[in-house]
Coordinates of C-alpha atoms in Angstrom, one line a residue:
M7 CA 85.7 -10.7 11.0
G8 CA 88.1 -13.5 10.1
P9 CA 88.9 -14.7 6.6
G10 CA 86.1 -17.3 6.6
G11 CA 85.2 -16.9 2.9
G12 CA 88.5 -18.3 1.7
G13 CA 89.4 -20.8 4.5
G14 CA 87.9 -24.0 5.9
G15 CA 88.9 -27.6 6.2
G16 CA 90.5 -29.3 3.2
G17 CA 88.2 -32.3 3.4
L18 CA 85.0 -30.2 3.5
R19 CA 86.2 -28.1 0.6
L20 CA 87.0 -31.2 -1.4
V21 CA 83.4 -32.5 -0.9
V22 CA 81.8 -29.2 -1.8
V23 CA 84.0 -28.9 -4.9
M24 CA 83.0 -32.3 -6.1
V25 CA 79.3 -31.6 -5.6
L26 CA 79.5 -28.2 -7.3
F27 CA 81.6 -29.6 -10.1
A28 CA 79.0 -32.3 -10.8
V29 CA 76.3 -29.5 -11.1
T30 CA 78.3 -27.2 -13.3
S31 CA 79.6 -30.0 -15.5
A32 CA 76.2 -30.1 -17.2
D33 CA 77.4 -27.3 -19.5
E34 CA 77.2 -28.1 -23.2
N35 CA 80.4 -26.1 -23.7
P36 CA 82.3 -25.5 -20.5
P37 CA 84.7 -22.6 -20.6
P38 CA 88.4 -23.4 -21.4
V39 CA 89.6 -23.2 -17.8
A40 CA 90.8 -25.7 -15.3
L41 CA 87.6 -26.6 -13.5
D42 CA 89.5 -28.7 -11.0
L43 CA 90.2 -25.5 -9.1
W44 CA 87.5 -24.6 -6.7
G45 CA 87.6 -20.9 -7.5
D46 CA 86.8 -21.5 -11.1
I47 CA 83.3 -22.9 -10.3
W48 CA 80.7 -20.2 -10.5
L49 CA 78.3 -21.8 -8.1
F50 CA 81.0 -22.2 -5.4
R51 CA 81.8 -18.5 -5.7
F52 CA 78.1 -17.6 -5.5
V53 CA 77.7 -19.6 -2.3
V54 CA 80.8 -18.1 -0.8
N55 CA 79.6 -14.6 -1.7
I56 CA 76.2 -15.3 -0.1
A57 CA 78.0 -16.6 3.1
G58 CA 80.0 -13.3 3.2
Y59 CA 76.8 -11.2 3.0
M60 CA 75.2 -13.3 5.7
T61 CA 78.0 -12.4 8.1
I62 CA 76.7 -8.9 7.9
M63 CA 72.9 -9.5 7.4
V64 CA 72.5 -11.9 10.3
P65 CA 74.1 -9.8 13.1
G66 CA 72.2 -6.8 11.7
F67 CA 68.9 -8.7 11.9
L68 CA 69.6 -9.8 15.5
L69 CA 70.4 -6.1 16.5
I70 CA 67.2 -4.9 14.9
Q71 CA 65.1 -7.5 16.7
Y72 CA 66.9 -6.6 20.0
F73 CA 66.2 -2.9 19.7
R74 CA 62.5 -3.5 18.8
R75 CA 62.0 -5.9 21.8
K76 CA 63.6 -3.4 24.1
N77 CA 61.3 -0.7 22.9
Y78 CA 64.3 1.5 22.2
M79 CA 62.4 4.5 20.9
E80 CA 61.0 5.1 24.4
T81 CA 63.9 3.9 26.6
G82 CA 66.9 4.7 24.5
R83 CA 69.2 7.7 25.2
G84 CA 72.7 8.8 24.5
V85 CA 74.9 9.5 21.5
C86 CA 73.8 6.4 19.6
F87 CA 70.1 7.2 19.8
P88 CA 69.8 9.2 16.6
L89 CA 71.8 6.6 14.7
V90 CA 69.7 3.7 16.0
R91 CA 66.5 5.6 15.3
T92 CA 67.5 6.3 11.7
C93 CA 68.7 2.8 11.0
V94 CA 66.1 0.7 12.8
F95 CA 62.9 2.8 13.1
G96 CA 63.1 5.8 10.8
N97 CA 59.9 7.8 10.4
E98 CA 57.3 5.1 10.1
A99 CA 54.7 7.4 8.7
K100 CA 54.4 6.9 5.0
S101 CA 53.7 9.8 2.7
G102 CA 52.6 8.0 -0.5
H103 CA 53.8 9.0 -3.9
A104 CA 52.9 12.6 -3.8
E105 CA 56.4 13.8 -3.0
D106 CA 58.0 11.5 -5.6
I107 CA 55.4 12.5 -8.2
S108 CA 56.1 16.2 -7.6
A109 CA 59.8 15.5 -7.8
T110 CA 59.5 13.8 -11.1
S111 CA 57.1 16.3 -12.7
R112 CA 58.2 17.7 -16.0
S113 CA 59.3 21.3 -16.4
E114 CA 57.3 22.4 -19.4
A115 CA 55.5 25.1 -17.5
T116 CA 58.6 26.8 -16.2
D117 CA 60.5 26.3 -19.5
P118 CA 58.1 26.5 -22.4
S119 CA 60.8 27.0 -25.1
T120 CA 60.7 24.2 -27.6
A121 CA 64.3 24.7 -28.6
K122 CA 65.5 24.4 -25.0
Q123 CA 63.4 21.3 -24.4
L124 CA 64.8 19.8 -27.6
L125 CA 68.3 20.5 -26.5
K126 CA 67.6 19.0 -23.1
L127 CA 66.2 15.9 -24.7
L128 CA 69.2 15.5 -27.0
F129 CA 71.5 16.0 -23.9
C130 CA 69.6 13.3 -22.0
G131 CA 69.6 10.9 -24.9
A132 CA 73.2 11.4 -25.7
G133 CA 74.2 11.1 -22.0
L134 CA 72.3 7.8 -21.6
Q135 CA 73.5 6.3 -24.8
V136 CA 77.1 7.2 -24.2
S137 CA 77.1 6.1 -20.6
Y138 CA 75.4 2.7 -21.0
L139 CA 76.7 1.8 -24.5
T140 CA 80.3 2.4 -23.2
W141 CA 79.4 0.5 -20.0
G142 CA 78.0 -2.5 -22.0
I143 CA 81.0 -2.7 -24.4
L144 CA 83.5 -2.4 -21.5
Q145 CA 81.6 -5.0 -19.5
E146 CA 82.0 -7.6 -22.3
R147 CA 85.6 -6.7 -22.8
V148 CA 86.5 -7.1 -19.1
M149 CA 84.7 -10.4 -18.6
T150 CA 85.4 -12.2 -21.9
R151 CA 88.9 -11.1 -23.1
S152 CA 92.4 -11.7 -21.6
Y153 CA 94.8 -9.1 -20.3
G154 CA 98.5 -9.1 -20.9
A155 CA 98.3 -11.5 -23.9
T156 CA 101.4 -11.6 -26.2
G157 CA 102.6 -13.8 -29.0
T158 CA 103.9 -16.4 -26.5
N159 CA 101.7 -15.7 -23.5
P160 CA 97.9 -16.2 -23.6
G161 CA 97.4 -13.7 -20.8
E162 CA 94.9 -14.0 -18.0
K163 CA 91.3 -13.2 -17.5
F164 CA 89.7 -11.3 -14.7
R165 CA 87.2 -13.5 -12.9
D166 CA 86.0 -11.7 -9.8
S167 CA 82.7 -10.2 -10.8
Q168 CA 82.1 -9.1 -7.2
F169 CA 85.0 -6.7 -7.3
L170 CA 83.6 -4.9 -10.4
V171 CA 80.3 -4.6 -8.5
F172 CA 82.1 -3.0 -5.6
M173 CA 83.9 -0.6 -7.9
N174 CA 80.6 0.5 -9.5
R175 CA 78.8 0.9 -6.1
I176 CA 81.5 2.8 -4.3
L177 CA 81.6 5.5 -7.0
A178 CA 77.8 5.6 -7.2
F179 CA 77.6 5.9 -3.4
T180 CA 80.0 8.8 -3.5
V181 CA 78.3 10.7 -6.3
A182 CA 74.8 10.2 -4.6
G183 CA 76.2 11.4 -1.3
L184 CA 77.7 14.6 -2.8
Y185 CA 74.5 15.3 -4.7
C186 CA 72.4 14.9 -1.5
A187 CA 74.8 17.1 0.4
M188 CA 74.7 19.9 -2.2
T189 CA 71.0 20.0 -3.0
K190 CA 67.9 20.2 -1.0
Q191 CA 66.3 16.8 -0.4
P192 CA 63.0 15.7 1.2
R193 CA 63.2 14.8 4.9
H194 CA 64.1 11.1 5.0
G195 CA 61.6 8.8 6.6
A196 CA 62.4 5.1 5.8
P197 CA 64.3 3.0 8.2
M198 CA 67.8 2.5 6.7
Y199 CA 67.8 -1.2 7.1
K200 CA 65.0 -1.6 4.5
Y201 CA 67.5 -0.5 1.8
S202 CA 69.5 -3.6 2.6
F203 CA 67.0 -5.9 0.9
A204 CA 67.1 -4.0 -2.4
S205 CA 70.9 -3.7 -2.0
L206 CA 71.4 -7.4 -1.6
S207 CA 69.2 -8.3 -4.6
N208 CA 70.9 -5.5 -6.6
I209 CA 74.4 -6.9 -5.8
L210 CA 73.4 -10.4 -6.8
S211 CA 71.7 -9.3 -10.0
S212 CA 74.9 -7.3 -10.9
W213 CA 77.1 -10.3 -10.1
C214 CA 75.0 -12.6 -12.3
Q215 CA 75.1 -10.0 -15.1
Y216 CA 78.9 -10.0 -15.1
E217 CA 79.2 -13.7 -14.5
A218 CA 76.8 -14.7 -17.3
L219 CA 79.1 -13.2 -19.9
K220 CA 81.5 -16.0 -19.3
F221 CA 78.9 -18.5 -20.6
I222 CA 76.6 -16.5 -23.0
S223 CA 77.0 -13.9 -25.6
F224 CA 76.4 -10.2 -24.9
P225 CA 73.5 -9.9 -27.4
T226 CA 71.8 -12.8 -25.7
Q227 CA 72.1 -11.0 -22.3
V228 CA 70.7 -7.8 -23.8
L229 CA 67.7 -9.6 -25.2
A230 CA 67.1 -11.3 -21.8
K231 CA 67.3 -7.9 -20.1
A232 CA 64.8 -6.5 -22.6
S233 CA 62.5 -9.3 -21.7
K234 CA 62.6 -8.5 -18.0
V235 CA 59.1 -7.1 -18.2
I236 CA 57.7 -10.7 -17.8
P237 CA 59.3 -11.6 -14.5
V238 CA 58.9 -8.0 -13.3
M239 CA 55.1 -8.4 -13.8
L240 CA 55.1 -11.7 -11.9
M241 CA 57.2 -10.3 -9.1
G242 CA 54.9 -7.2 -9.0
K243 CA 52.0 -9.5 -8.4
L244 CA 53.8 -11.3 -5.6
V245 CA 55.5 -8.3 -3.9
S246 CA 53.2 -5.4 -4.6
R247 CA 49.9 -7.1 -5.4
K248 CA 49.7 -5.2 -8.7
S249 CA 47.2 -5.8 -11.5
Y250 CA 48.0 -5.4 -15.2
E251 CA 46.1 -4.5 -18.4
Y252 CA 45.4 -6.8 -21.3
W253 CA 48.0 -5.0 -23.6
E254 CA 50.7 -5.6 -21.0
Y255 CA 50.1 -9.4 -21.2
F256 CA 50.0 -9.2 -25.0
T257 CA 53.3 -7.4 -25.3
A258 CA 54.8 -9.7 -22.7
V259 CA 53.9 -12.7 -24.9
L260 CA 55.4 -10.9 -27.9
I261 CA 58.6 -10.3 -26.0
S262 CA 58.8 -13.9 -25.0
A263 CA 58.3 -15.0 -28.6
G264 CA 61.0 -12.7 -29.9
V265 CA 63.5 -13.9 -27.3
S266 CA 62.7 -17.5 -28.1
M267 CA 63.3 -16.8 -31.9
F268 CA 66.6 -15.2 -31.1
L269 CA 67.9 -18.0 -28.8
L270 CA 66.7 -20.9 -30.9
S271 CA 68.3 -19.4 -34.0
S272 CA 71.8 -19.6 -32.4
G273 CA 73.7 -22.6 -33.7
T274 CA 76.3 -24.5 -31.8
D275 CA 78.9 -24.0 -34.6
H276 CA 79.5 -20.4 -33.7
H277 CA 82.5 -18.9 -32.0
P278 CA 82.7 -20.2 -28.4
S279 CA 82.0 -16.8 -26.9
T280 CA 78.5 -16.8 -28.5
V281 CA 77.5 -20.2 -27.3
T282 CA 74.8 -20.3 -24.6
T283 CA 75.5 -22.9 -22.0
F284 CA 73.4 -24.4 -19.2
S285 CA 75.3 -22.3 -16.6
G286 CA 74.7 -19.2 -18.6
V287 CA 71.0 -19.8 -18.7
V288 CA 70.8 -20.4 -14.9
I289 CA 72.9 -17.3 -14.1
L290 CA 70.9 -15.2 -16.4
A291 CA 67.6 -16.5 -14.8
G292 CA 69.1 -15.5 -11.4
Y293 CA 69.9 -12.0 -12.7
I294 CA 66.3 -11.5 -14.0
V295 CA 64.8 -12.8 -10.7
F296 CA 67.0 -10.6 -8.5
D297 CA 66.6 -7.5 -10.6
S298 CA 62.8 -7.9 -10.8
F299 CA 62.7 -8.1 -7.0
T300 CA 65.0 -5.0 -6.7
S301 CA 62.7 -2.8 -8.8
N302 CA 59.6 -3.9 -7.0
W303 CA 61.1 -3.5 -3.6
Q304 CA 62.4 0.0 -4.4
D305 CA 58.9 0.9 -5.7
S306 CA 57.5 -0.1 -2.4
L307 CA 60.1 2.0 -0.6
F308 CA 59.0 5.1 -2.5
K309 CA 55.9 5.1 -0.3
Y310 CA 58.2 6.8 2.2
K311 CA 59.1 10.4 1.7
M312 CA 62.3 10.2 -0.4
S313 CA 63.9 11.3 -3.7
S314 CA 65.4 9.0 -6.3
V315 CA 68.9 10.2 -5.3
Q316 CA 68.3 9.3 -1.7
M317 CA 67.2 5.9 -2.9
M318 CA 70.5 5.6 -4.9
F319 CA 72.5 6.7 -1.8
G320 CA 70.8 4.2 0.6
V321 CA 71.0 1.2 -1.7
N322 CA 74.6 1.9 -2.7
L323 CA 75.6 2.4 1.0
F324 CA 74.6 -1.2 1.9
S325 CA 76.0 -2.5 -1.4
C326 CA 79.4 -1.1 -0.5
L327 CA 79.2 -2.6 3.0
F328 CA 78.2 -6.0 1.7
T329 CA 80.7 -6.3 -1.1
M330 CA 83.6 -4.8 0.9
G331 CA 82.9 -7.2 3.8
S332 CA 82.7 -10.2 1.5
L333 CA 85.8 -9.3 -0.5
L334 CA 87.8 -8.8 2.7
E335 CA 86.7 -12.2 4.1
Q336 CA 87.6 -14.0 0.9
G337 CA 90.9 -12.2 0.5
A338 CA 89.7 -11.3 -3.0
L339 CA 90.1 -7.5 -2.6
Q340 CA 93.9 -7.9 -2.4
E341 CA 94.0 -10.2 -5.4
S342 CA 91.9 -7.9 -7.5
V343 CA 94.1 -4.9 -6.6
H344 CA 97.2 -7.0 -7.6
F345 CA 95.5 -7.8 -10.9
M346 CA 94.9 -4.1 -11.5
A347 CA 98.6 -3.4 -10.7
R348 CA 99.7 -6.1 -13.2
H349 CA 97.4 -4.8 -15.9
S350 CA 97.0 -1.1 -16.2
E351 CA 94.5 -1.6 -19.1
F352 CA 92.2 -3.4 -16.7
A353 CA 92.5 -0.7 -14.1
L354 CA 91.4 1.9 -16.8
H355 CA 88.5 -0.3 -17.9
A356 CA 87.3 -0.9 -14.3
M357 CA 87.4 2.9 -13.6
L358 CA 85.5 3.7 -16.8
L359 CA 82.9 1.0 -15.9
S360 CA 82.3 2.7 -12.5
V361 CA 82.2 6.2 -14.1
C362 CA 79.7 5.1 -16.8
S363 CA 77.5 3.3 -14.2
A364 CA 77.4 6.4 -11.8
C365 CA 76.8 8.9 -14.7
G366 CA 74.2 6.6 -16.2
Q367 CA 72.2 6.6 -12.9
L368 CA 72.3 10.4 -12.7
F369 CA 71.2 10.7 -16.3
I370 CA 68.3 8.4 -15.5
F371 CA 67.1 10.6 -12.7
Y372 CA 67.5 13.8 -14.7
T373 CA 65.7 12.4 -17.8
I374 CA 62.7 11.1 -15.8
N375 CA 62.6 14.5 -13.9
Q376 CA 62.5 16.5 -17.2
F377 CA 60.5 14.3 -19.6
G378 CA 58.9 11.5 -17.7
A379 CA 59.2 7.7 -17.7
A380 CA 57.8 7.1 -21.2
V381 CA 60.5 9.1 -23.0
F382 CA 63.1 7.5 -20.8
T383 CA 61.9 4.1 -21.7
I384 CA 62.1 4.9 -25.4
I385 CA 65.7 6.1 -25.1
M386 CA 66.7 3.0 -23.1
T387 CA 65.0 0.8 -25.7
L388 CA 67.0 2.4 -28.5
R389 CA 70.1 1.9 -26.3
Q390 CA 69.5 -1.8 -26.1
A391 CA 69.2 -2.1 -29.9
F392 CA 72.4 -0.1 -30.4
A393 CA 74.2 -2.2 -27.8
I394 CA 73.4 -5.4 -29.7
L395 CA 74.5 -3.9 -33.0
L396 CA 77.8 -2.6 -31.5
S397 CA 78.6 -5.9 -29.8
C398 CA 78.0 -7.8 -33.1
L399 CA 80.2 -5.3 -35.0
I400 CA 83.1 -5.1 -32.4
Y401 CA 83.2 -8.7 -31.2
G402 CA 81.9 -10.6 -34.2
H403 CA 78.7 -12.2 -32.8
A404 CA 76.7 -13.8 -35.6
V405 CA 73.0 -13.1 -35.8
T406 CA 70.8 -15.1 -38.2
V407 CA 67.8 -13.8 -40.1
V408 CA 65.4 -15.5 -37.7
G409 CA 67.4 -14.1 -34.8
G410 CA 67.2 -10.6 -36.3
L411 CA 63.4 -11.0 -36.7
G412 CA 63.3 -12.0 -33.0
I413 CA 65.2 -8.9 -32.0
G414 CA 62.7 -6.8 -34.1
V415 CA 59.7 -8.5 -32.4
V416 CA 61.2 -7.7 -28.9
F417 CA 61.7 -4.0 -29.6
L418 CA 58.4 -3.7 -31.4
A419 CA 56.7 -5.0 -28.3
L420 CA 58.6 -2.6 -26.1
F421 CA 57.6 0.3 -28.2
L422 CA 54.0 -0.9 -28.1
R423 CA 54.2 -0.9 -24.3
V424 CA 55.5 2.6 -24.2
Y425 CA 52.8 3.8 -26.7
A426 CA 49.9 2.1 -24.8
R427 CA 51.1 3.3 -21.5
S428 CA 51.3 6.9 -22.7
R429 CA 47.8 6.7 -24.2
M430 CA 46.4 5.3 -20.9
K431 CA 48.0 8.1 -18.9
K432 CA 46.6 10.7 -21.2
R433 CA 43.1 9.1 -20.9
V434 CA 43.3 9.0 -17.1
K435 CA 44.5 12.6 -17.0
K436 CA 41.7 13.7 -19.3
A437 CA 39.1 11.9 -17.2
A438 CA 40.4 13.4 -14.0
V439 CA 40.2 16.9 -15.5
N440 CA 36.6 16.3 -16.7
E441 CA 35.6 15.0 -13.3
V442 CA 36.8 18.1 -11.4
P443 CA 33.7 19.5 -9.6
I444 CA 32.5 23.0 -10.4
Q445 CA 32.4 25.2 -7.3
K446 CA 29.2 27.0 -6.7
V447 CA 29.3 30.6 -5.9

């Protein structure tokens, strides 16, 4: 593949830059950078990234169509046959959620000790809090602060969000691969190419998450992430044809009201890093849409016989492939490595981001396996509240009384969701036990 992401004719580039500049100039408070440089326009970088991913997606799609038309499963032979079967066809028989449910069943029966269970819960909670709180604080540091600043030199900011996504995914892919190699996993059945859809949306959501911090404050981003339940429900109806209970709609409205209170309470006289711009809102909306699709698509993939770590491995495999290809085509990989060489502090932060992301994913799987999704949701809800508090303390974000009430409404709604869901599961389980037929002797 040639360096198509960073090349092109000068006249065409000038036209594209003028159009994208007109779109992004709608910001109320544009960032203090020279927007006359095409690389400083977020929409241009987004389009270039998409073009890089398509150079891999399109040939892959054509190959899949070719193998299906040729009826390769019946006519194929040779060394490449197992690889093609795994990537294109897989084991088309779906196994439902039985294997996944058994994998995520809790271990109270085998470990009835309350003290041990409490220690495990503290271990899971501490691991999740440390991993993701550190990740969130480092994320804001990397994307909003300069490196190499001195009394006479303002320093430079790192601007390639895609490189950070690549760093996170390559380590997560390695950890998941080692875990799968060292532990017994279910026989894999899904065609590998199906991971690419969740991978692409996951990359784009992560890119938007990093990029949005250039235009909005970190507390605003955390509140938006907490309100993902609304678009997730909408995407669930579109992708998975799901239905929802009345309390789910009620808590969704509460979350929407709380986020609105927080956003509307933010004044324009705050520090520039806390101002929410038009670009920030658009990028944040993109993050929510892409992330909502990712979770619903992954949920549909679990209909195949697979574990959560296998899902982690498959998604991160394609994420590494997409981001590596795009970075090489744009020449951005070399630039990012040079930035790391110039600023050792950034290299340390990037490595810590990757470690926290990979460890956080492993703690997620372990917590759900030991205590179930309800306990995990409570821990992550507390983590979001702590993240806002730490960000306000460390980076000086101002939160008004109305904004604080909005935060409280959001997390109250999230806890109500957890409580209502746990009550419903207990009711369903009790009804199932009562309906067990009595065998006649």
